[in-house]
mmCIF file of C-alpha atoms and ligand atoms in Angstrom:
data_model
loop_
_atom_site.group_PDB
_atom_site.id
_atom_site.type_symbol
_atom_site.label_atom_id
_atom_site.label_comp_id
_atom_site.label_asym_id
_atom_site.label_seq_id
_atom_site.Cartn_x
_atom_site.Cartn_y
_atom_site.Cartn_z
ATOM 1 C CA UNK A 1 122.356 66.586 90.618
ATOM 2 C CA UNK A 2 125.410 68.327 91.840
ATOM 3 C CA UNK A 3 123.566 71.777 92.388
ATOM 4 C CA UNK A 4 126.913 73.321 93.891
ATOM 5 C CA UNK A 5 128.543 73.010 90.279
ATOM 6 C CA UNK A 6 125.601 74.685 88.455
ATOM 7 C CA UNK A 7 125.706 77.872 86.446
ATOM 8 C CA UNK A 8 123.440 80.550 87.633
ATOM 9 C CA UNK A 9 120.029 80.852 86.304
ATOM 10 C CA UNK A 10 120.628 84.617 85.401
ATOM 11 C CA UNK A 11 123.707 83.499 83.505
ATOM 12 C CA UNK A 12 121.923 81.315 81.421
ATOM 13 C CA UNK A 13 119.056 83.625 80.781
ATOM 14 C CA UNK A 14 121.200 85.902 79.858
ATOM 15 C CA UNK A 15 123.087 83.241 77.354
ATOM 16 C CA UNK A 16 120.233 82.469 75.911
ATOM 17 C CA UNK A 17 118.782 85.640 75.494
ATOM 18 C CA UNK A 18 122.186 86.925 73.556
ATOM 19 C CA UNK A 19 121.563 84.359 71.318
ATOM 20 C CA UNK A 20 118.243 84.599 70.567
ATOM 21 C CA UNK A 21 118.637 88.488 70.565
ATOM 22 C CA UNK A 22 118.148 90.378 67.528
ATOM 23 C CA UNK A 23 121.227 93.325 66.330
ATOM 24 C CA UNK A 24 118.522 95.705 67.563
ATOM 25 C CA UNK A 25 118.697 94.658 70.769
ATOM 26 C CA UNK A 26 122.231 94.467 70.906
ATOM 27 C CA UNK A 27 121.911 98.468 70.530
ATOM 28 C CA UNK A 28 119.999 99.046 72.707
ATOM 29 C CA UNK A 29 122.214 96.702 75.615
ATOM 30 C CA UNK A 30 125.789 98.092 74.340
ATOM 31 C CA UNK A 31 124.302 101.678 75.029
ATOM 32 C CA UNK A 32 123.788 100.327 78.817
ATOM 33 C CA UNK A 33 127.545 99.546 79.237
ATOM 34 C CA UNK A 34 131.190 101.038 78.605
ATOM 35 C CA UNK A 35 134.467 98.681 78.348
ATOM 36 C CA UNK A 36 135.356 100.360 81.939
ATOM 37 C CA UNK A 37 131.790 99.056 83.144
ATOM 38 C CA UNK A 38 132.089 96.477 85.344
ATOM 39 C CA UNK A 39 128.273 95.263 85.879
ATOM 40 C CA UNK A 40 126.622 92.758 83.798
ATOM 41 C CA UNK A 41 124.474 93.774 80.855
ATOM 42 C CA UNK A 42 121.177 93.436 81.698
ATOM 43 C CA UNK A 43 119.406 91.932 79.311
ATOM 44 C CA UNK A 44 116.049 93.455 80.466
ATOM 45 C CA UNK A 45 115.055 94.562 77.736
ATOM 46 C CA UNK A 46 115.051 98.725 77.271
ATOM 47 C CA UNK A 47 111.945 99.330 75.206
ATOM 48 C CA UNK A 48 108.347 98.150 76.112
ATOM 49 C CA UNK A 49 107.534 95.077 73.960
ATOM 50 C CA UNK A 50 104.118 94.539 72.199
ATOM 51 C CA UNK A 51 102.064 92.299 73.253
ATOM 52 C CA UNK A 52 100.487 91.801 69.898
ATOM 53 C CA UNK A 53 103.142 90.870 68.605
ATOM 54 C CA UNK A 54 104.290 88.659 71.850
ATOM 55 C CA UNK A 55 100.481 87.170 71.003
ATOM 56 C CA UNK A 56 101.480 86.502 67.825
ATOM 57 C CA UNK A 57 104.698 84.438 68.971
ATOM 58 C CA UNK A 58 102.805 81.906 70.852
ATOM 59 C CA UNK A 59 100.262 81.064 68.755
ATOM 60 C CA UNK A 60 100.688 77.556 69.768
ATOM 61 C CA UNK A 61 100.791 76.410 73.365
ATOM 62 C CA UNK A 62 100.676 73.597 75.243
ATOM 63 C CA UNK A 63 100.019 73.444 79.027
ATOM 64 C CA UNK A 64 102.208 71.440 81.204
ATOM 65 C CA UNK A 65 99.324 69.939 83.641
ATOM 66 C CA UNK A 66 99.679 68.237 86.465
ATOM 67 C CA UNK A 67 103.122 68.462 87.538
ATOM 68 C CA UNK A 68 104.365 71.648 88.708
ATOM 69 C CA UNK A 69 100.807 72.498 90.428
ATOM 70 C CA UNK A 70 100.264 69.313 91.898
ATOM 71 C CA UNK A 71 100.484 69.977 95.759
ATOM 72 C CA UNK A 72 103.971 67.984 95.091
ATOM 73 C CA UNK A 73 105.642 67.315 91.539
ATOM 74 C CA UNK A 74 104.714 63.694 90.916
ATOM 75 C CA UNK A 75 101.988 63.512 93.166
ATOM 76 C CA UNK A 76 99.623 63.560 90.262
ATOM 77 C CA UNK A 77 101.580 61.266 88.136
ATOM 78 C CA UNK A 78 103.685 63.446 86.034
ATOM 79 C CA UNK A 79 107.452 64.818 86.334
ATOM 80 C CA UNK A 80 108.930 67.230 83.889
ATOM 81 C CA UNK A 81 111.221 65.981 81.890
ATOM 82 C CA UNK A 82 114.069 67.447 79.044
ATOM 83 C CA UNK A 83 113.027 65.086 76.280
ATOM 84 C CA UNK A 84 109.070 65.923 77.034
ATOM 85 C CA UNK A 85 109.896 70.213 76.195
ATOM 86 C CA UNK A 86 112.131 68.327 73.190
ATOM 87 C CA UNK A 87 108.676 66.217 71.588
ATOM 88 C CA UNK A 88 106.971 69.587 72.247
ATOM 89 C CA UNK A 89 109.823 71.195 70.224
ATOM 90 C CA UNK A 90 109.736 69.200 67.653
ATOM 91 C CA UNK A 91 105.724 68.810 67.320
ATOM 92 C CA UNK A 92 105.657 71.999 66.078
ATOM 93 C CA UNK A 93 104.171 74.200 69.218
ATOM 94 C CA UNK A 94 105.154 77.957 69.779
ATOM 95 C CA UNK A 95 105.042 77.567 73.750
ATOM 96 C CA UNK A 96 104.300 76.095 76.966
ATOM 97 C CA UNK A 97 102.059 77.287 79.712
ATOM 98 C CA UNK A 98 103.819 76.498 83.462
ATOM 99 C CA UNK A 99 101.261 75.950 85.958
ATOM 100 C CA UNK A 100 102.671 75.958 89.688
ATOM 101 C CA UNK A 101 101.749 76.282 92.605
ATOM 102 C CA UNK A 102 104.340 78.103 94.112
ATOM 103 C CA UNK A 103 102.067 78.437 97.751
ATOM 104 C CA UNK A 104 102.614 74.881 98.250
ATOM 105 C CA UNK A 105 106.543 75.538 98.645
ATOM 106 C CA UNK A 106 106.427 79.248 100.631
ATOM 107 C CA UNK A 107 106.845 79.800 104.100
ATOM 108 C CA UNK A 108 102.962 80.250 105.467
ATOM 109 C CA UNK A 109 103.910 83.134 107.727
ATOM 110 C CA UNK A 110 106.156 86.376 106.573
ATOM 111 C CA UNK A 111 107.961 86.623 105.384
ATOM 112 C CA UNK A 112 106.619 84.092 102.800
ATOM 113 C CA UNK A 113 109.935 83.117 101.972
ATOM 114 C CA UNK A 114 109.796 80.276 98.423
ATOM 115 C CA UNK A 115 112.002 77.332 99.277
ATOM 116 C CA UNK A 116 115.065 77.978 96.952
ATOM 117 C CA UNK A 117 115.317 74.038 95.890
ATOM 118 C CA UNK A 118 111.726 74.306 94.713
ATOM 119 C CA UNK A 119 112.724 77.836 92.855
ATOM 120 C CA UNK A 120 115.803 75.592 91.339
ATOM 121 C CA UNK A 121 113.465 73.082 89.404
ATOM 122 C CA UNK A 122 111.270 75.923 88.168
ATOM 123 C CA UNK A 123 114.380 76.826 86.904
ATOM 124 C CA UNK A 124 115.517 73.639 85.106
ATOM 125 C CA UNK A 125 112.005 73.743 83.727
ATOM 126 C CA UNK A 126 112.526 76.851 82.080
ATOM 127 C CA UNK A 127 115.965 76.649 81.447
ATOM 128 C CA UNK A 128 115.001 73.373 78.910
ATOM 129 C CA UNK A 129 111.830 75.663 77.407
ATOM 130 C CA UNK A 130 114.023 78.885 76.448
ATOM 131 C CA UNK A 131 116.862 76.889 75.601
ATOM 132 C CA UNK A 132 114.882 75.258 72.322
ATOM 133 C CA UNK A 133 113.448 79.011 72.228
ATOM 134 C CA UNK A 134 109.737 78.344 73.348
ATOM 135 C CA UNK A 135 107.767 81.003 74.940
ATOM 136 C CA UNK A 136 106.711 80.366 78.336
ATOM 137 C CA UNK A 137 103.401 81.953 80.578
ATOM 138 C CA UNK A 138 104.221 80.807 84.120
ATOM 139 C CA UNK A 139 101.501 81.606 86.741
ATOM 140 C CA UNK A 140 100.632 81.056 90.006
ATOM 141 C CA UNK A 141 98.025 77.863 90.025
ATOM 142 C CA UNK A 142 95.674 76.140 92.441
ATOM 143 C CA UNK A 143 96.152 79.004 95.251
ATOM 144 C CA UNK A 144 92.896 77.773 96.791
ATOM 145 C CA UNK A 145 93.408 79.438 100.110
ATOM 146 C CA UNK A 146 93.772 83.014 98.604
ATOM 147 C CA UNK A 147 90.462 82.074 97.194
ATOM 148 C CA UNK A 148 88.897 80.768 100.465
ATOM 149 C CA UNK A 149 89.847 83.567 102.526
ATOM 150 C CA UNK A 150 91.662 86.303 100.390
ATOM 151 C CA UNK A 151 92.035 88.848 103.083
ATOM 152 C CA UNK A 152 93.859 86.659 105.082
ATOM 153 C CA UNK A 153 96.202 85.619 101.620
ATOM 154 C CA UNK A 154 96.733 89.005 100.354
ATOM 155 C CA UNK A 155 99.641 89.821 101.758
ATOM 156 C CA UNK A 156 101.513 86.523 100.876
ATOM 157 C CA UNK A 157 99.803 86.149 97.672
ATOM 158 C CA UNK A 158 102.071 89.437 96.477
ATOM 159 C CA UNK A 159 105.106 88.634 98.318
ATOM 160 C CA UNK A 160 104.845 85.423 96.427
ATOM 161 C CA UNK A 161 104.939 87.697 93.803
ATOM 162 C CA UNK A 162 107.365 89.810 94.716
ATOM 163 C CA UNK A 163 109.757 86.920 94.946
ATOM 164 C CA UNK A 164 108.932 85.685 91.837
ATOM 165 C CA UNK A 165 109.706 88.818 89.748
ATOM 166 C CA UNK A 166 112.505 89.357 91.035
ATOM 167 C CA UNK A 167 113.826 86.072 90.846
ATOM 168 C CA UNK A 168 113.413 86.050 86.442
ATOM 169 C CA UNK A 169 113.737 89.843 86.360
ATOM 170 C CA UNK A 170 116.698 89.004 83.839
ATOM 171 C CA UNK A 171 114.562 86.565 81.564
ATOM 172 C CA UNK A 172 114.146 87.571 78.005
ATOM 173 C CA UNK A 173 110.659 88.851 77.078
ATOM 174 C CA UNK A 174 109.660 84.999 75.631
ATOM 175 C CA UNK A 175 109.386 84.669 79.581
ATOM 176 C CA UNK A 176 105.476 85.818 80.938
ATOM 177 C CA UNK A 177 104.112 86.118 84.113
ATOM 178 C CA UNK A 178 100.291 84.785 84.427
ATOM 179 C CA UNK A 179 99.236 86.651 87.812
ATOM 180 C CA UNK A 180 96.743 83.705 88.942
ATOM 181 C CA UNK A 181 94.946 80.761 87.651
ATOM 182 C CA UNK A 182 91.308 80.733 87.398
ATOM 183 C CA UNK A 183 90.054 83.192 90.845
ATOM 184 C CA UNK A 184 87.418 82.028 92.301
ATOM 185 C CA UNK A 185 85.465 81.423 95.380
ATOM 186 C CA UNK A 186 85.316 84.772 97.958
ATOM 187 C CA UNK A 187 88.158 86.063 95.401
ATOM 188 C CA UNK A 188 85.048 87.893 93.466
ATOM 189 C CA UNK A 189 85.304 89.773 90.066
ATOM 190 C CA UNK A 190 85.161 93.277 91.821
ATOM 191 C CA UNK A 191 87.902 91.790 94.367
ATOM 192 C CA UNK A 192 89.954 90.174 91.713
ATOM 193 C CA UNK A 193 90.270 93.904 89.980
ATOM 194 C CA UNK A 194 91.601 94.972 93.351
ATOM 195 C CA UNK A 195 93.824 92.564 93.501
ATOM 196 C CA UNK A 196 95.085 92.062 89.853
ATOM 197 C CA UNK A 197 96.147 95.904 90.269
ATOM 198 C CA UNK A 198 98.406 95.144 93.387
ATOM 199 C CA UNK A 199 100.141 92.466 91.744
ATOM 200 C CA UNK A 200 100.735 94.148 88.444
ATOM 201 C CA UNK A 201 102.152 97.419 90.987
ATOM 202 C CA UNK A 202 104.572 94.855 92.505
ATOM 203 C CA UNK A 203 105.880 93.276 89.555
ATOM 204 C CA UNK A 204 106.678 95.937 87.886
ATOM 205 C CA UNK A 205 108.984 97.201 90.611
ATOM 206 C CA UNK A 206 111.370 94.572 88.985
ATOM 207 C CA UNK A 207 109.827 93.689 85.565
ATOM 208 C CA UNK A 208 108.631 97.109 84.015
ATOM 209 C CA UNK A 209 108.551 95.647 80.461
ATOM 210 C CA UNK A 210 106.982 91.566 81.366
ATOM 211 C CA UNK A 211 104.101 90.618 79.429
ATOM 212 C CA UNK A 212 101.211 89.529 81.757
ATOM 213 C CA UNK A 213 98.839 87.678 81.113
ATOM 214 C CA UNK A 214 96.239 88.373 83.168
ATOM 215 C CA UNK A 215 92.160 86.277 83.164
ATOM 216 C CA UNK A 216 88.967 86.254 84.308
ATOM 217 C CA UNK A 217 86.662 85.573 87.546
ATOM 218 C CA UNK A 218 84.907 83.218 88.181
ATOM 219 C CA UNK A 219 87.243 80.474 87.123
ATOM 220 C CA UNK A 220 89.164 82.080 83.957
ATOM 221 C CA UNK A 221 85.629 82.072 82.255
ATOM 222 C CA UNK A 222 84.882 83.806 78.886
ATOM 223 C CA UNK A 223 81.802 84.941 80.737
ATOM 224 C CA UNK A 224 83.700 87.116 83.331
ATOM 225 C CA UNK A 225 85.442 88.916 80.735
ATOM 226 C CA UNK A 226 82.840 91.726 80.956
ATOM 227 C CA UNK A 227 83.786 91.992 84.802
ATOM 228 C CA UNK A 228 87.136 92.569 84.413
ATOM 229 C CA UNK A 229 88.986 95.829 84.710
ATOM 230 C CA UNK A 230 92.867 96.413 83.613
ATOM 231 C CA UNK A 231 94.622 99.513 84.624
ATOM 232 C CA UNK A 232 94.197 101.392 81.218
ATOM 233 C CA UNK A 233 97.652 102.932 81.414
ATOM 234 C CA UNK A 234 98.910 99.446 81.412
ATOM 235 C CA UNK A 235 99.269 98.184 77.979
ATOM 236 C CA UNK A 236 101.502 94.950 77.943
ATOM 237 C CA UNK A 237 99.031 92.668 79.046
ATOM 238 C CA UNK A 238 97.496 89.918 77.299
ATOM 239 C CA UNK A 239 93.927 88.764 78.908
ATOM 240 C CA UNK A 240 93.549 85.199 79.416
ATOM 241 C CA UNK A 241 90.378 82.934 79.442
ATOM 242 C CA UNK A 242 89.751 79.334 79.500
ATOM 243 C CA UNK A 243 86.890 77.142 77.664
ATOM 244 C CA UNK A 244 85.487 73.568 78.267
ATOM 245 C CA UNK A 245 82.135 73.982 77.149
ATOM 246 C CA UNK A 246 79.926 72.230 76.834
ATOM 247 C CA UNK A 247 80.859 71.377 80.623
ATOM 248 C CA UNK A 248 79.273 67.527 80.421
ATOM 249 C CA UNK A 249 81.146 66.637 77.412
ATOM 250 C CA UNK A 250 84.437 68.010 78.347
ATOM 251 C CA UNK A 251 84.596 66.990 81.775
ATOM 252 C CA UNK A 252 82.499 63.461 81.279
ATOM 253 C CA UNK A 253 83.999 61.014 83.717
ATOM 254 C CA UNK A 254 86.315 63.483 85.473
ATOM 255 C CA UNK A 255 86.471 62.798 89.392
ATOM 256 C CA UNK A 256 87.229 66.134 90.963
ATOM 257 C CA UNK A 257 83.800 67.601 89.235
ATOM 258 C CA UNK A 258 81.993 64.942 91.530
ATOM 259 C CA UNK A 259 80.081 61.946 90.873
ATOM 260 C CA UNK A 260 77.439 63.576 88.310
ATOM 261 C CA UNK A 261 80.605 63.699 86.367
ATOM 262 C CA UNK A 262 79.846 59.616 85.564
ATOM 263 C CA UNK A 263 76.554 60.394 84.330
ATOM 264 C CA UNK A 264 77.608 62.301 81.361
ATOM 265 C CA UNK A 265 79.970 59.684 79.956
ATOM 266 C CA UNK A 266 78.953 58.611 76.226
ATOM 267 C CA UNK A 267 77.971 62.382 75.720
ATOM 268 C CA UNK A 268 79.260 63.748 71.538
ATOM 269 C CA UNK A 269 80.475 66.403 70.501
ATOM 270 C CA UNK A 270 79.574 66.288 66.720
ATOM 271 C CA UNK A 271 80.326 69.600 65.470
ATOM 272 C CA UNK A 272 76.055 70.518 64.696
ATOM 273 C CA UNK A 273 75.606 73.550 63.469
ATOM 274 C CA UNK A 274 74.116 74.409 67.169
ATOM 275 C CA UNK A 275 77.164 72.828 68.771
ATOM 276 C CA UNK A 276 78.921 75.594 66.550
ATOM 277 C CA UNK A 277 77.088 78.341 66.873
ATOM 278 C CA UNK A 278 77.527 78.418 70.515
ATOM 279 C CA UNK A 279 81.356 78.404 70.215
ATOM 280 C CA UNK A 280 80.904 81.259 67.659
ATOM 281 C CA UNK A 281 78.916 83.079 70.113
ATOM 282 C CA UNK A 282 80.646 82.261 73.235
ATOM 283 C CA UNK A 283 84.345 83.584 71.213
ATOM 284 C CA UNK A 284 82.870 86.305 69.805
ATOM 285 C CA UNK A 285 81.788 87.929 73.113
ATOM 286 C CA UNK A 286 85.349 87.742 74.026
ATOM 287 C CA UNK A 287 86.475 89.311 70.462
ATOM 288 C CA UNK A 288 84.289 92.089 71.106
ATOM 289 C CA UNK A 289 85.798 92.676 74.840
ATOM 290 C CA UNK A 290 88.750 92.812 73.378
ATOM 291 C CA UNK A 291 88.706 94.521 70.658
ATOM 292 C CA UNK A 292 86.865 97.023 72.960
ATOM 293 C CA UNK A 293 89.400 97.222 74.920
ATOM 294 C CA UNK A 294 92.578 96.928 72.344
ATOM 295 C CA UNK A 295 93.640 93.635 74.745
ATOM 296 C CA UNK A 296 95.471 90.640 72.995
ATOM 297 C CA UNK A 297 93.849 87.342 74.034
ATOM 298 C CA UNK A 298 95.463 84.629 75.003
ATOM 299 C CA UNK A 299 93.141 81.069 75.363
ATOM 300 C CA UNK A 300 95.011 79.550 78.016
ATOM 301 C CA UNK A 301 93.148 76.653 78.752
ATOM 302 C CA UNK A 302 90.606 73.885 76.630
ATOM 303 C CA UNK A 303 90.349 70.631 76.247
ATOM 304 C CA UNK A 304 88.120 67.040 76.830
ATOM 305 C CA UNK A 305 89.118 64.583 79.053
ATOM 306 C CA UNK A 306 90.455 61.399 78.317
ATOM 307 C CA UNK A 307 86.978 59.602 79.531
ATOM 308 C CA UNK A 308 84.861 61.347 76.228
ATOM 309 C CA UNK A 309 85.290 59.726 72.941
ATOM 310 C CA UNK A 310 87.893 60.107 71.016
ATOM 311 C CA UNK A 311 86.249 61.039 67.591
ATOM 312 C CA UNK A 312 84.522 63.711 69.725
ATOM 313 C CA UNK A 313 87.470 64.938 71.571
ATOM 314 C CA UNK A 314 89.619 65.445 68.087
ATOM 315 C CA UNK A 315 86.594 67.218 66.621
ATOM 316 C CA UNK A 316 85.964 69.478 69.443
ATOM 317 C CA UNK A 317 89.652 70.210 69.972
ATOM 318 C CA UNK A 318 89.957 71.245 66.075
ATOM 319 C CA UNK A 319 86.973 73.391 66.278
ATOM 320 C CA UNK A 320 88.000 75.585 69.207
ATOM 321 C CA UNK A 321 91.399 75.986 68.183
ATOM 322 C CA UNK A 322 90.063 77.325 64.274
ATOM 323 C CA UNK A 323 87.949 79.268 65.889
ATOM 324 C CA UNK A 324 90.065 80.719 68.013
ATOM 325 C CA UNK A 325 92.652 81.382 65.628
ATOM 326 C CA UNK A 326 90.398 83.083 63.305
ATOM 327 C CA UNK A 327 89.904 85.433 65.754
ATOM 328 C CA UNK A 328 94.205 86.419 66.715
ATOM 329 C CA UNK A 329 93.543 84.405 70.174
ATOM 330 C CA UNK A 330 97.028 82.495 70.889
ATOM 331 C CA UNK A 331 96.272 79.429 72.738
ATOM 332 C CA UNK A 332 97.478 76.229 75.223
ATOM 333 C CA UNK A 333 95.868 73.278 74.916
ATOM 334 C CA UNK A 334 95.180 71.306 77.914
ATOM 335 C CA UNK A 335 97.688 69.532 78.415
ATOM 336 C CA UNK A 336 100.616 67.545 77.466
ATOM 337 C CA UNK A 337 100.488 63.936 78.946
ATOM 338 C CA UNK A 338 98.202 63.600 81.648
ATOM 339 C CA UNK A 339 94.247 63.248 81.901
ATOM 340 C CA UNK A 340 93.576 65.333 79.143
ATOM 341 C CA UNK A 341 97.104 64.509 77.330
ATOM 342 C CA UNK A 342 98.027 64.609 73.632
ATOM 343 C CA UNK A 343 100.939 62.884 74.145
ATOM 344 C CA UNK A 344 100.695 58.941 75.734
ATOM 345 C CA UNK A 345 104.009 58.797 77.950
ATOM 346 C CA UNK A 346 103.323 55.336 78.391
ATOM 347 C CA UNK A 347 103.423 54.248 75.326
ATOM 348 C CA UNK A 348 105.928 56.912 73.898
ATOM 349 C CA UNK A 349 103.750 58.714 71.301
ATOM 350 C CA UNK A 350 102.016 61.182 70.072
ATOM 351 C CA UNK A 351 97.838 60.559 69.933
ATOM 352 C CA UNK A 352 97.948 61.905 66.419
ATOM 353 C CA UNK A 353 93.979 63.009 66.068
ATOM 354 C CA UNK A 354 93.967 64.886 68.914
ATOM 355 C CA UNK A 355 97.906 66.207 67.375
ATOM 356 C CA UNK A 356 96.505 66.829 64.167
ATOM 357 C CA UNK A 357 93.341 68.945 65.442
ATOM 358 C CA UNK A 358 96.015 71.038 67.062
ATOM 359 C CA UNK A 359 99.041 70.813 64.542
ATOM 360 C CA UNK A 360 97.861 69.228 61.204
ATOM 361 C CA UNK A 361 100.983 70.417 59.713
ATOM 362 C CA UNK A 362 103.103 68.206 62.708
ATOM 363 C CA UNK A 363 106.660 67.204 61.246
ATOM 364 C CA UNK A 364 105.137 64.697 64.028
ATOM 365 C CA UNK A 365 102.845 63.565 61.382
ATOM 366 C CA UNK A 366 104.447 63.582 58.478
ATOM 367 C CA UNK A 367 106.802 60.685 59.838
ATOM 368 C CA UNK A 368 103.869 58.443 60.322
HETATM 369 C C1 BGC B 401 92.804 72.313 86.498
HETATM 370 C C2 BGC B 401 92.995 71.286 86.504
HETATM 371 C C3 BGC B 401 92.055 70.823 85.393
HETATM 372 C C4 BGC B 401 91.430 71.472 84.209
HETATM 373 C C5 BGC B 401 90.681 70.833 84.035
HETATM 374 C C6 BGC B 401 92.430 73.516 85.294
HETATM 375 O O1 BGC B 401 92.769 74.307 85.404
HETATM 376 O O2 BGC B 401 94.421 73.367 87.151
HETATM 377 O O3 BGC B 401 93.479 70.772 87.431
HETATM 378 O O4 BGC B 401 91.969 69.330 85.181
HETATM 379 O O5 BGC B 401 91.589 73.024 84.672
HETATM 380 O O6 BGC B 401 89.315 70.461 85.172
#
């Protein structure tokens, strides 16, 4: 692609915003400029947005996993293509979560500059998604060195957010920032509560009204929610948890877990009363925290690996999805087209049982 001929992202984001914008936001934009004012209108909304409304708009999402969060895109067999975004749109999803390993594409010493070519690649994907009127959760994913030595990576982590936030500051409200995927290791729950505050401060310098998504330590687990401390005076935040329980069912045969994962092969999930009760009790913990703190919840990852029996995967996926929706949690299935994938990229078709478990009324099911 001839990069020099490209329209800058900010212009495209603005055009998309202008197309999607309601008459109410036109008024607020117009108040910002006059005929004699040569400055471009700033699409950054003039009013704080309601995170509960934002969460409702991204009810059904999917992770574009194994692509931009691999050490380099393609290394894990998945390269995002525009047609995938169209497939996701046509299937009836509202949102995509885009995991990104920014730390693999930035200088390791100050000023920690993010590679401009990598920014352009992420811009491309974001443009494809915004053009299709889907919501986006953009995160920092697999920053493993930060988990091992948070102190050594503190400034770099905030610098990455400063750059990302400034780069996308004029994007529409439908772009959300998720501060960090699955804090763990030395980045303990207490330390994470400190880091997340500082990250919010950095992002708010350029994005006062951007909706943020903030998860729990360790590993995004629902159990960590009671240790999460968000700043009371910032209400434009959606809390996120991940759910992969029972782990020996969802991660059977998953090589990255270790050898024991092979011993779990053949584990089923049939929706017994005990199995359902466990899900309900886990989700109710999240709900009671959310109600107490008046925060919306996004179930940012859930999924069962392809080595699990398909019928069980479908039953589990449907039950988790329904359990989330019953509590007004928005959700993003892990993931589109790789090891947990609901789309078979080789055969170029949806795994209809899984798609049905997620979106029973999907137009893609009607045509079959
Ligand atoms: C990780 C993925 C992994 C998935 C399920 C995600 O948070 O980023 O690499 O496949 O969890 O284990």
